[in-house]
Coordinates of C-alpha atoms in Angstrom, one line a residue:
M279 CA 0.0 0.0 0.0
P280 CA 1.5 3.4 -0.9
H281 CA 2.2 5.8 1.9
W282 CA -0.4 8.3 0.7
E283 CA -3.2 5.7 1.1
K284 CA -1.9 4.7 4.5
R285 CA -2.3 8.2 5.7
F286 CA -6.0 8.1 4.9
R287 CA -6.5 4.5 6.2
A288 CA -4.6 4.8 9.4
P289 CA -7.0 4.9 12.4
R290 CA -7.5 8.5 13.6
I291 CA -9.0 9.7 16.9
G292 CA -10.4 13.2 17.6
L293 CA -10.1 15.1 20.9
P294 CA -12.3 13.3 23.4
D295 CA -15.3 15.4 24.8
W296 CA -16.1 14.6 28.4
A297 CA -19.2 14.9 30.5
E298 CA -19.0 17.9 32.9
D299 CA -20.4 16.0 35.9
A300 CA -19.0 12.6 35.0
P301 CA -15.5 13.3 33.6
D302 CA -14.6 9.6 33.2
R303 CA -17.2 9.4 30.5
S304 CA -16.0 10.6 27.1
L305 CA -17.0 10.7 23.5
F306 CA -14.7 10.9 20.5
V307 CA -14.7 10.6 16.7
S308 CA -12.7 7.9 14.9
N309 CA -12.4 6.4 11.5
A310 CA -11.4 3.0 12.9
T311 CA -14.1 1.1 10.9
G312 CA -13.3 3.0 7.7
T313 CA -16.0 5.6 8.3
F314 CA -15.9 8.5 10.8
E315 CA -18.3 7.6 13.7
L316 CA -18.8 8.5 17.3
Y317 CA -17.3 6.3 20.1
A318 CA -18.1 6.1 23.8
W319 CA -15.1 5.7 26.2
D320 CA -15.3 4.9 29.9
R321 CA -12.0 6.0 31.3
A322 CA -12.6 4.3 34.6
T323 CA -12.8 0.8 33.0
G324 CA -11.0 1.5 29.7
A325 CA -14.0 0.2 27.8
Q326 CA -14.7 1.7 24.4
R327 CA -17.6 1.0 22.0
Q328 CA -18.8 2.4 18.7
A329 CA -22.0 4.4 19.4
T330 CA -23.1 5.3 15.8
D331 CA -23.0 3.3 12.6
R332 CA -24.3 4.9 9.5
P333 CA -23.3 4.4 5.8
N334 CA -22.1 8.0 5.4
G335 CA -20.7 8.5 8.9
T336 CA -21.5 10.6 12.0
T337 CA -19.3 13.3 13.6
D338 CA -21.7 15.7 15.3
G339 CA -22.4 14.6 18.9
T340 CA -22.1 15.5 22.6
L341 CA -22.7 14.1 26.1
S342 CA -25.3 15.2 28.6
P343 CA -23.7 16.8 31.7
D344 CA -24.3 13.7 33.8
G345 CA -22.8 11.4 31.1
E346 CA -25.9 9.3 30.9
W347 CA -26.8 10.1 27.3
I348 CA -25.0 10.5 24.0
W349 CA -26.7 13.0 21.7
W350 CA -26.0 12.9 18.0
F351 CA -27.3 14.6 14.9
S352 CA -29.1 12.4 12.4
D353 CA -29.2 13.8 8.8
T354 CA -29.7 12.0 5.5
D355 CA -26.5 11.1 3.6
G356 CA -24.7 14.3 4.5
D357 CA -27.4 16.8 3.7
E358 CA -27.1 18.4 7.2
F359 CA -30.9 18.5 7.6
G360 CA -32.2 16.3 10.4
V361 CA -33.0 15.8 14.1
W362 CA -31.1 15.2 17.3
M363 CA -31.1 11.5 18.5
R364 CA -29.8 10.1 21.8
Q365 CA -28.8 6.8 23.2
P366 CA -27.7 5.6 26.7
F367 CA -23.9 5.9 27.3
A368 CA -23.7 2.3 28.1
G369 CA -25.5 1.3 24.9
G370 CA -29.1 0.8 23.9
P371 CA -31.5 1.9 21.3
D372 CA -31.5 5.3 19.8
E373 CA -34.5 7.6 20.4
P374 CA -35.6 11.0 19.3
A375 CA -33.9 13.5 21.7
T376 CA -36.2 16.4 20.9
P377 CA -39.7 14.9 20.1
G378 CA -42.0 17.5 18.6
L379 CA -39.3 19.3 16.6
A380 CA -39.3 18.8 12.8
P381 CA -36.1 18.2 10.9
S382 CA -33.9 21.3 10.3
Y383 CA -30.4 22.5 10.0
P384 CA -28.7 22.5 13.4
G385 CA -28.2 25.9 15.1
G386 CA -26.4 25.0 18.3
L387 CA -27.3 22.8 21.3
A388 CA -26.9 23.1 25.0
I389 CA -28.0 20.5 27.6
G390 CA -28.9 21.4 31.2
R391 CA -28.4 19.3 34.3
D392 CA -32.1 18.7 34.7
G393 CA -32.3 17.3 31.1
T394 CA -33.6 20.4 29.6
A395 CA -32.2 21.1 26.1
I396 CA -31.8 24.4 24.3
V397 CA -32.0 23.6 20.6
G398 CA -31.1 25.9 17.8
R399 CA -32.6 25.3 14.4
S400 CA -32.9 26.9 10.9
T401 CA -35.0 26.2 7.9
D402 CA -35.6 28.0 4.7
D403 CA -39.2 28.8 5.7
D404 CA -38.8 29.8 9.3
G405 CA -35.3 31.3 9.4
S406 CA -33.6 30.8 12.8
T407 CA -35.5 29.5 15.8
I408 CA -34.5 28.4 19.3
H409 CA -36.6 26.1 21.4
V410 CA -36.5 25.0 25.1
V411 CA -37.2 21.2 25.3
R412 CA -37.9 19.9 28.8
P413 CA -38.2 16.2 29.5
G414 CA -41.7 14.9 28.8
E415 CA -42.9 18.3 27.7
P416 CA -43.6 19.7 24.2
P417 CA -40.9 22.1 22.8
V418 CA -41.4 25.8 23.5
E419 CA -40.1 28.4 21.0
I420 CA -38.3 31.3 22.7
Y421 CA -36.6 32.9 19.7
R422 CA -37.3 33.5 16.0
H423 CA -35.7 35.7 13.4
R424 CA -35.1 35.6 9.6
E425 CA -31.4 36.3 10.0
S426 CA -28.9 33.8 11.3
A427 CA -28.8 33.0 15.0
G428 CA -27.9 30.1 17.2
V429 CA -27.4 28.8 20.7
G430 CA -24.2 29.9 22.3
D431 CA -24.3 28.3 25.8
L432 CA -26.5 27.6 28.8
A433 CA -25.4 28.7 32.3
H434 CA -24.3 26.0 34.7
D435 CA -27.5 26.3 36.8
G436 CA -29.7 26.6 33.7
S437 CA -30.9 30.1 34.5
L438 CA -29.4 32.0 31.5
I439 CA -29.1 31.3 27.8
A440 CA -26.6 33.0 25.5
I441 CA -27.7 33.5 21.9
E442 CA -25.4 34.6 19.0
H443 CA -27.5 36.5 16.4
T444 CA -27.1 38.7 13.3
E445 CA -30.4 40.5 13.4
H446 CA -28.5 43.6 12.2
G447 CA -27.9 41.8 8.9
D448 CA -24.1 41.3 9.1
A449 CA -23.6 37.6 9.0
M450 CA -19.8 38.0 9.6
H451 CA -20.2 39.9 12.9
S452 CA -22.5 38.5 15.5
A453 CA -24.1 40.2 18.5
I454 CA -24.9 38.4 21.8
R455 CA -28.2 38.4 23.7
V456 CA -28.7 36.7 27.0
V457 CA -32.2 35.5 27.8
R458 CA -34.0 33.5 30.5
P459 CA -35.5 30.1 29.7
D460 CA -38.8 31.9 29.1
G461 CA -37.2 33.9 26.4
S462 CA -37.2 37.2 28.2
T463 CA -34.2 39.4 27.6
V464 CA -31.6 39.9 30.4
A465 CA -28.9 41.8 28.5
E466 CA -27.6 42.6 25.0
L467 CA -24.0 43.0 23.8
D468 CA -23.7 44.4 20.3
D469 CA -20.3 45.7 19.1
T470 CA -21.7 46.3 15.6
N471 CA -23.8 49.2 16.9
G472 CA -26.9 48.0 15.1
G473 CA -24.9 46.8 12.0
T474 CA -23.0 50.1 11.5
E475 CA -19.6 48.8 12.7
E476 CA -17.8 45.6 11.6
L477 CA -17.0 44.2 15.0
G478 CA -18.0 40.7 15.9
L479 CA -18.6 38.9 19.2
S480 CA -18.7 35.1 19.9
V481 CA -19.9 33.1 22.9
L482 CA -17.1 31.1 24.5
G483 CA -19.0 29.8 27.4
F484 CA -20.6 30.5 30.8
A485 CA -18.5 30.0 33.9
P486 CA -18.8 26.3 34.9
V487 CA -20.0 27.1 38.5
D488 CA -23.6 27.3 39.9
G489 CA -24.6 30.9 40.6
D490 CA -21.8 32.3 38.5
S491 CA -23.3 34.4 35.7
R492 CA -19.9 35.4 34.1
L493 CA -19.8 34.8 30.3
L494 CA -16.6 34.4 28.4
V495 CA -16.9 36.3 25.2
G496 CA -14.6 36.7 22.1
H497 CA -14.4 40.2 20.7
Q498 CA -12.6 42.1 17.9
R499 CA -12.3 45.6 19.5
R500 CA -8.5 45.7 19.1
G501 CA -8.4 44.4 15.5
R502 CA -8.1 40.7 16.4
W503 CA -10.1 38.0 18.2
E504 CA -9.4 38.0 22.0
P505 CA -11.5 37.1 25.1
M506 CA -13.1 39.2 27.8
I507 CA -15.5 38.4 30.6
W508 CA -19.0 39.9 30.7
D509 CA -21.5 39.6 33.4
P510 CA -24.9 40.0 31.8
L511 CA -26.6 40.5 35.2
T512 CA -24.5 43.4 36.3
G513 CA -23.2 44.6 32.9
K514 CA -19.6 44.5 34.1
E515 CA -17.0 43.9 31.4
T516 CA -13.6 42.7 32.3
A517 CA -10.7 43.1 29.8
L518 CA -8.0 40.4 30.0
E519 CA -4.4 41.4 29.7
I520 CA -3.1 38.8 27.3
D521 CA -0.2 40.3 25.5
L522 CA 0.2 37.9 22.6
P523 CA 0.3 38.6 18.9
G524 CA -2.4 37.1 16.6
D525 CA -5.8 35.7 17.5
V526 CA -6.6 34.5 21.0
G527 CA -9.4 32.3 22.2
A528 CA -10.1 30.8 25.6
D529 CA -12.2 28.3 27.6
W530 CA -12.7 27.8 31.3
Y531 CA -10.9 25.5 33.6
P532 CA -13.5 23.3 35.3
D533 CA -13.5 25.2 38.6
G534 CA -13.8 28.6 36.9
S535 CA -10.6 30.0 38.5
A536 CA -8.5 30.1 35.3
L537 CA -8.8 30.1 31.5
L538 CA -7.2 27.8 29.0
V539 CA -6.0 30.2 26.3
E540 CA -5.6 29.1 22.7
H541 CA -3.2 31.4 20.8
E542 CA -2.9 31.3 17.0
Y543 CA -0.2 33.2 15.1
Q544 CA 1.3 32.8 11.7
A545 CA -0.2 29.4 11.1
R546 CA 0.9 27.9 14.4
S547 CA -0.8 27.6 17.7
E548 CA 0.0 27.2 21.4
L549 CA -1.7 27.0 24.8
W550 CA -1.5 29.2 27.9
R551 CA -3.0 29.1 31.3
Y552 CA -4.5 32.4 32.5
D553 CA -5.1 32.4 36.3
L554 CA -7.7 35.1 36.9
G555 CA -6.9 36.1 40.4
D556 CA -8.1 39.7 41.0
E557 CA -8.6 40.1 37.3
P558 CA -6.9 41.6 35.5
T559 CA -4.3 43.1 37.9
G560 CA -3.8 39.8 39.8
A561 CA -3.9 37.6 36.7
I562 CA -1.0 35.3 35.8
L563 CA -0.3 34.1 32.2
A564 CA 1.8 30.9 32.0
R565 CA 2.8 28.8 29.0
V566 CA 1.3 25.3 28.7
E567 CA 4.0 23.3 26.9
T568 CA 3.0 21.9 23.5
P569 CA 5.3 21.0 20.6
A570 CA 5.7 23.4 17.6
G571 CA 2.8 22.9 15.2
T572 CA -0.9 23.2 15.5
V573 CA -3.3 22.5 18.4
S574 CA -6.6 21.6 16.7
G575 CA -8.5 21.4 20.0
S576 CA -7.9 21.4 23.7
T577 CA -9.7 20.9 27.0
A578 CA -8.7 21.3 30.7
R579 CA -9.5 18.3 32.9
P580 CA -10.7 18.5 36.5
D581 CA -7.3 17.3 37.8
G582 CA -5.6 20.4 36.2
T583 CA -4.1 18.6 33.2
V584 CA -4.8 19.7 29.7
E585 CA -5.6 17.3 26.8
F586 CA -5.0 18.5 23.2
L587 CA -5.1 17.3 19.7
W588 CA -1.8 18.2 18.1
S589 CA -0.1 17.7 14.7
S590 CA 2.3 19.3 12.3
A591 CA 2.6 19.1 8.6
A592 CA 5.3 16.4 9.0
Q593 CA 3.8 14.5 11.9
P594 CA 0.3 12.8 12.1
P595 CA -2.1 13.9 14.8
E596 CA -2.0 12.7 18.4
V597 CA -4.2 13.3 21.4
R598 CA -1.7 14.3 24.1
S599 CA -1.8 15.4 27.7
T600 CA 0.3 17.8 29.7
S601 CA 0.9 14.8 32.0
G602 CA 3.2 13.5 29.3
A603 CA 1.0 10.7 28.1
V604 CA -0.6 10.0 24.8
V605 CA -4.3 10.0 25.8
L606 CA -5.5 7.6 23.1
D607 CA -3.4 5.6 20.8
P608 CA -5.5 3.9 18.1
P609 CA -4.5 0.4 17.4
G610 CA -3.4 -0.8 13.9
M611 CA -1.5 0.9 11.1
K612 CA 0.3 4.1 11.9
A613 CA 0.1 7.0 9.4
P614 CA 3.4 7.7 7.7
G615 CA 4.8 11.2 8.2
S616 CA 5.3 13.8 5.5
V617 CA 7.7 16.7 4.8
P618 CA 7.6 19.8 7.0
V619 CA 6.3 23.1 5.7
R620 CA 8.3 26.3 5.2
D621 CA 6.9 29.8 5.5
V622 CA 6.9 32.2 2.7
W623 CA 5.9 35.9 2.9
V624 CA 5.0 37.6 -0.4
E625 CA 4.2 41.3 -0.9
G626 CA 0.7 41.5 -2.4
P627 CA -1.7 44.3 -3.4
G628 CA -3.4 44.2 0.1
G629 CA -0.3 43.6 2.2
R630 CA 2.1 40.7 3.1
I631 CA 0.7 37.3 2.2
H632 CA 1.6 34.2 4.2
A633 CA 2.0 31.0 2.3
L634 CA 3.0 27.5 3.4
V635 CA 5.2 25.4 1.1
Q636 CA 5.9 21.7 1.0
Q637 CA 8.2 20.2 -1.7
P638 CA 9.6 16.8 -2.6
P639 CA 13.3 15.9 -2.5
G640 CA 15.5 17.3 -5.3
D641 CA 15.8 20.6 -7.1
G642 CA 12.9 22.5 -8.7
P643 CA 11.2 23.6 -10.7
F644 CA 8.5 21.2 -9.7
P645 CA 5.0 20.6 -10.9
T646 CA 3.1 22.6 -8.3
V647 CA -0.3 22.4 -6.8
F648 CA -1.8 25.5 -5.3
D649 CA -4.1 23.9 -2.7
I650 CA -6.6 26.6 -1.8
H651 CA -8.4 26.4 1.5
G652 CA -12.1 26.7 2.0
G653 CA -14.1 29.0 4.3
P654 CA -13.3 31.6 3.3
T655 CA -13.1 32.5 7.0
W656 CA -10.5 29.8 7.7
H657 CA -6.8 29.4 7.3
D658 CA -4.2 26.8 6.5
S659 CA -1.8 26.0 9.3
D660 CA 1.2 23.8 10.1
A661 CA -1.0 20.8 10.6
F662 CA -1.0 17.3 9.2
A663 CA -3.1 16.9 6.0
S664 CA -3.2 13.7 4.0
S665 CA -4.1 15.3 0.6
P666 CA -1.1 17.7 0.4
A667 CA 1.2 14.9 1.5
A668 CA -0.2 12.7 -1.3
W669 CA 0.8 15.3 -3.9
V670 CA 4.3 15.6 -2.4
D671 CA 4.7 11.8 -2.6
H672 CA 3.9 12.1 -6.3
G673 CA 6.7 14.6 -6.9
F674 CA 4.6 17.8 -6.7
A675 CA 5.3 20.9 -4.6
V676 CA 2.3 22.2 -2.7
V677 CA 1.6 25.8 -2.0
R678 CA -1.2 26.9 0.4
V679 CA -2.0 30.6 0.5
N680 CA -3.7 32.4 3.4
Y681 CA -5.3 35.0 1.1
R682 CA -7.3 38.0 2.3
G683 CA -10.4 36.6 3.9
S684 CA -8.4 34.1 5.9
T685 CA -8.6 34.1 9.7
G686 CA -5.5 34.4 11.9
Y687 CA -4.1 37.6 10.5
G688 CA -6.3 40.2 12.1
R689 CA -9.8 41.5 11.5
A690 CA -8.9 43.8 8.6
W691 CA -7.4 40.9 6.7
T692 CA -10.4 38.7 7.2
D693 CA -12.9 41.4 6.3
A694 CA -11.0 42.6 3.2
L695 CA -12.8 40.4 0.6
K696 CA -16.2 42.1 0.8
H697 CA -18.0 43.1 -2.5
R698 CA -15.1 42.0 -4.8
V699 CA -15.6 38.4 -3.6
G700 CA -13.3 35.9 -5.1
L701 CA -11.4 38.4 -7.1
I702 CA -9.5 39.7 -4.1
E703 CA -8.4 36.3 -3.0
L704 CA -7.2 35.5 -6.5
E705 CA -5.1 38.6 -6.5
D706 CA -3.2 37.2 -3.5
I707 CA -2.9 33.8 -5.0
S708 CA -1.6 35.3 -8.2
A709 CA 1.1 37.2 -6.2
V710 CA 2.2 34.0 -4.6
R711 CA 2.2 32.2 -7.9
E712 CA 4.5 34.8 -9.4
W713 CA 6.9 34.2 -6.4
A714 CA 6.7 30.4 -6.8
V715 CA 7.7 30.7 -10.5
G716 CA 10.3 33.4 -10.0
S717 CA 12.0 31.6 -7.1
G718 CA 12.5 28.4 -9.2
L719 CA 10.1 26.4 -7.0
A720 CA 7.3 26.0 -9.6
D721 CA 7.3 25.0 -13.2
P722 CA 5.2 27.6 -14.9
E723 CA 3.9 25.0 -17.5
R724 CA 2.7 22.6 -14.7
L725 CA 0.7 24.8 -12.3
V726 CA -2.4 23.2 -10.9
L727 CA -5.1 25.3 -9.2
A728 CA -7.0 23.1 -6.7
G729 CA -9.3 23.3 -3.7
G730 CA -12.5 22.3 -2.0
S731 CA -15.6 24.3 -1.1
W732 CA -14.6 27.9 -1.2
G733 CA -11.2 26.7 -2.5
G734 CA -13.1 24.9 -5.3
Y735 CA -15.0 28.1 -6.0
L736 CA -11.7 30.0 -6.3
T737 CA -10.4 27.3 -8.5
L738 CA -13.2 27.7 -11.1
L739 CA -13.1 31.5 -10.8
G740 CA -9.3 31.5 -11.3
L741 CA -9.4 29.2 -14.3
G742 CA -11.8 31.7 -16.0
T743 CA -10.2 35.0 -14.9
Q744 CA -6.6 33.9 -15.1
P745 CA -6.8 31.4 -18.0
E746 CA -3.1 31.7 -19.1
A747 CA -1.8 31.0 -15.6
W748 CA -3.0 27.4 -14.9
A749 CA -2.3 24.1 -16.6
L750 CA -5.4 22.5 -15.1
G751 CA -7.9 22.9 -12.3
L752 CA -9.3 20.5 -9.6
A753 CA -12.5 21.8 -8.0
A754 CA -14.2 19.8 -5.2
V755 CA -17.7 20.7 -4.0
P756 CA -17.4 24.2 -5.5
V757 CA -19.6 27.3 -6.0
A758 CA -19.8 27.3 -9.8
D759 CA -22.8 29.4 -10.6
Y760 CA -23.2 32.0 -7.8
V761 CA -26.8 33.1 -8.5
T762 CA -28.1 29.5 -8.6
A763 CA -26.0 28.6 -5.6
Y764 CA -27.5 31.4 -3.7
N765 CA -31.1 30.4 -4.6
D766 CA -30.5 26.7 -3.7
E767 CA -28.2 26.9 -0.6
M768 CA -29.2 26.7 3.1
E769 CA -30.5 29.9 4.6
A770 CA -27.5 30.6 6.8
L771 CA -25.2 30.7 3.7
K772 CA -27.6 33.1 1.9
A773 CA -27.2 35.5 4.8
M774 CA -23.4 35.1 4.5
D775 CA -23.5 35.8 0.8
R776 CA -25.7 38.9 1.3
T777 CA -23.0 40.2 3.8
L778 CA -20.1 39.4 1.5
L779 CA -21.7 40.8 -1.7
G780 CA -23.8 43.6 -0.1
G781 CA -27.2 42.2 -1.1
T782 CA -29.2 39.6 -3.0
P783 CA -28.7 38.7 -6.7
E784 CA -31.6 41.0 -7.5
E785 CA -30.2 43.9 -5.5
V786 CA -26.5 43.7 -6.6
P787 CA -26.6 41.7 -9.8
E788 CA -23.3 43.2 -11.1
R789 CA -21.5 41.9 -8.0
F790 CA -22.8 38.4 -8.3
E791 CA -22.0 38.4 -12.0
A792 CA -18.4 39.6 -11.4
S793 CA -17.8 37.0 -8.7
S794 CA -19.4 34.0 -10.4
P795 CA -17.3 31.4 -12.2
L796 CA -20.1 30.8 -14.7
T797 CA -19.5 34.4 -16.0
Y798 CA -16.0 33.4 -17.2
V799 CA -16.6 29.7 -18.2
D800 CA -16.1 30.4 -21.9
A801 CA -12.6 31.8 -21.2
V802 CA -11.4 28.7 -19.4
R803 CA -8.5 27.1 -21.3
A804 CA -7.2 24.5 -18.8
P805 CA -8.8 21.0 -18.4
V806 CA -11.2 20.9 -15.5
Y807 CA -11.9 18.2 -12.9
I808 CA -15.0 18.7 -10.7
S809 CA -16.2 16.5 -7.9
A810 CA -19.6 17.2 -6.2
G811 CA -21.8 15.7 -3.5
V812 CA -25.4 15.2 -4.8
N813 CA -26.8 16.0 -1.3
D814 CA -24.7 19.1 -0.7
P815 CA -26.7 21.9 1.0
R816 CA -23.7 24.3 0.9
C817 CA -22.7 24.1 -2.7
P818 CA -25.8 22.5 -4.3
I819 CA -25.5 20.2 -7.2
R820 CA -27.8 22.1 -9.7
Q821 CA -25.4 25.1 -9.9
V822 CA -22.5 22.7 -10.6
E823 CA -24.5 21.1 -13.4
N824 CA -25.1 24.5 -14.9
Y825 CA -21.4 25.1 -15.1
V826 CA -20.7 21.6 -16.5
Q827 CA -23.3 22.0 -19.2
R828 CA -21.5 25.1 -20.4
L829 CA -18.2 23.2 -20.6
E830 CA -20.0 20.5 -22.5
Q831 CA -21.4 23.0 -25.0
R832 CA -17.9 24.0 -25.8
S833 CA -16.6 20.4 -25.9
H834 CA -14.0 21.6 -23.4
P835 CA -11.9 18.9 -21.7
H836 CA -13.4 18.1 -18.3
E837 CA -14.4 15.3 -16.1
V838 CA -17.1 15.2 -13.4
Y839 CA -17.4 12.9 -10.4
R840 CA -20.7 12.9 -8.5
Y841 CA -20.9 11.0 -5.2
D842 CA -23.8 10.2 -2.9
A843 CA -23.0 12.4 0.1
G844 CA -23.1 16.1 1.1
H845 CA -20.3 18.7 1.5
G846 CA -17.5 16.1 1.5
S847 CA -17.4 12.5 2.6
L848 CA -16.8 10.8 6.0
V849 CA -16.0 7.4 4.3
V850 CA -12.3 6.7 4.1
E851 CA -12.4 4.7 0.9
E852 CA -14.5 7.4 -0.8
R853 CA -11.9 10.0 0.2
I854 CA -9.1 7.8 -1.2
K855 CA -11.1 7.3 -4.4
Q856 CA -11.4 11.1 -4.9
V857 CA -7.7 11.8 -4.4
R858 CA -6.9 8.9 -6.8
L859 CA -9.1 10.4 -9.4
E860 CA -7.5 13.8 -9.0
L861 CA -4.0 12.3 -9.2
D862 CA -4.9 10.4 -12.3
F863 CA -6.6 13.3 -14.1
T864 CA -3.6 15.6 -13.3
Q865 CA -0.9 13.1 -14.4
R866 CA -2.7 12.3 -17.7
Y867 CA -3.2 15.9 -18.7
L868 CA 0.2 17.2 -17.5
T869 CA 1.9 14.4 -19.4
A870 CA -0.1 15.2 -22.5
R871 CA 0.7 18.9 -22.1
R872 CA 4.5 18.2 -22.0
Q873 CA 4.3 15.9 -25.0
T874 CA 2.6 18.6 -27.1
A875 CA 4.8 21.4 -25.8

């Protein structure tokens, strides 16, 4: 078996979630059976069991605070539209967890100690709703709005509910409302000033102590994400003196006396402990030792240790503990490592662009894949990824660009793509492409533009707006026809598109046209490979078919792979198949290109 396939097939384990009042009971995600599913783990006995088993996998789940129930979200073949189910931790039949609530897209979930659930939902007809579901009683709606909203958290004693909402119409910058279980408002925190300022807030969690109304909140008041503490009952806001560059997030230690700080900067991350003391003057910030690379998740345990999911581009992920132990070591084949990344900074039209580069042994120029991340509000990091490693194994250099719109480089960088959506990101990708060719890394005749989701969208848009630059394109689950995608996608993404483009297709048709790959499809010169999930609610299949039909009308070289899932697949063999198809397509067309050159 080649190394690239081993990386996909090797058993993986996610960071275990644990029940707040029964910390020996944990839930984690693993691909041990070949499909990503939820597993229950009793730390006291060491017993593990597979809790879910569905053809297209399950990853969205949590434990009730007492550890008695596993809640998991049941959709249909990856369409993200469904209901919450639950089963006993020790095993037993699944049952509807929120009887009386019709299927919907999930909008957050919080479970109280008395069994009450706060359930966020969204549908195309109703917009966003939030319901209180008490055991044995019908659901009670406490919130409804057309714009995006969701459950942030439930106070430890169940007396307060934090809601993130975008009633002001800016889906990129949320406000926070705290309400009682009857829906009555306690307090509002809105840094957007009614939608007039681009400053977002995020709910990080209530203090984990009864009678403590403090809410940990993420804010952007100083041009980056960082935490503060807000008491909605008194209105007191407490700034936290965390003098670290880059974005800063946080979560509570279990006794509420300290925060576990997650710090992201220049595509790496690290952990710190922030002892609150007489905040902030008596606070103490201390490093939690982790290796260089990326921490993809972390949690503080009741005994004071910290567990974290760590990896680097060269080393596969592990669930580690500050005790020095590997928390879970899945049996069976181990994933081979890959090559490390190196950092590249390129001057671009909007400022310095950070790119991560991996390359095979030997001297360039190499055939090079520009692997463009999705989101767009996401970023590539020094973390292990099987797909880039597969390209390196096959002799390709891989360049990943944290273009404007990416997170991790300040609020201004993330917000910069508005209105000229897609085109701004491609300006940054173009600047890095010029560096890659000029530096001798990349062969200008063998440049591949590739990506999934928003990266797939940028791939198709780039092939049409920069037709001379790319030898071929690989687009997975892309936006291909922006107007049709808007009309068919889930309501929350419609709100995001209205924010990004400044309105609906009817209100700003020129912006949708300028940002749609379909507008430029007749200019595409490179062969195109497209893969799409037929149940995808984010990048729906009809708009992909519209783009493919235009390629067919031109008899333009292209191949399309449709699979029975949603926005990606949780089945290992399906993922391998898709990478194999991309590798085969690329090698065939690049070989033919060299032979005719």
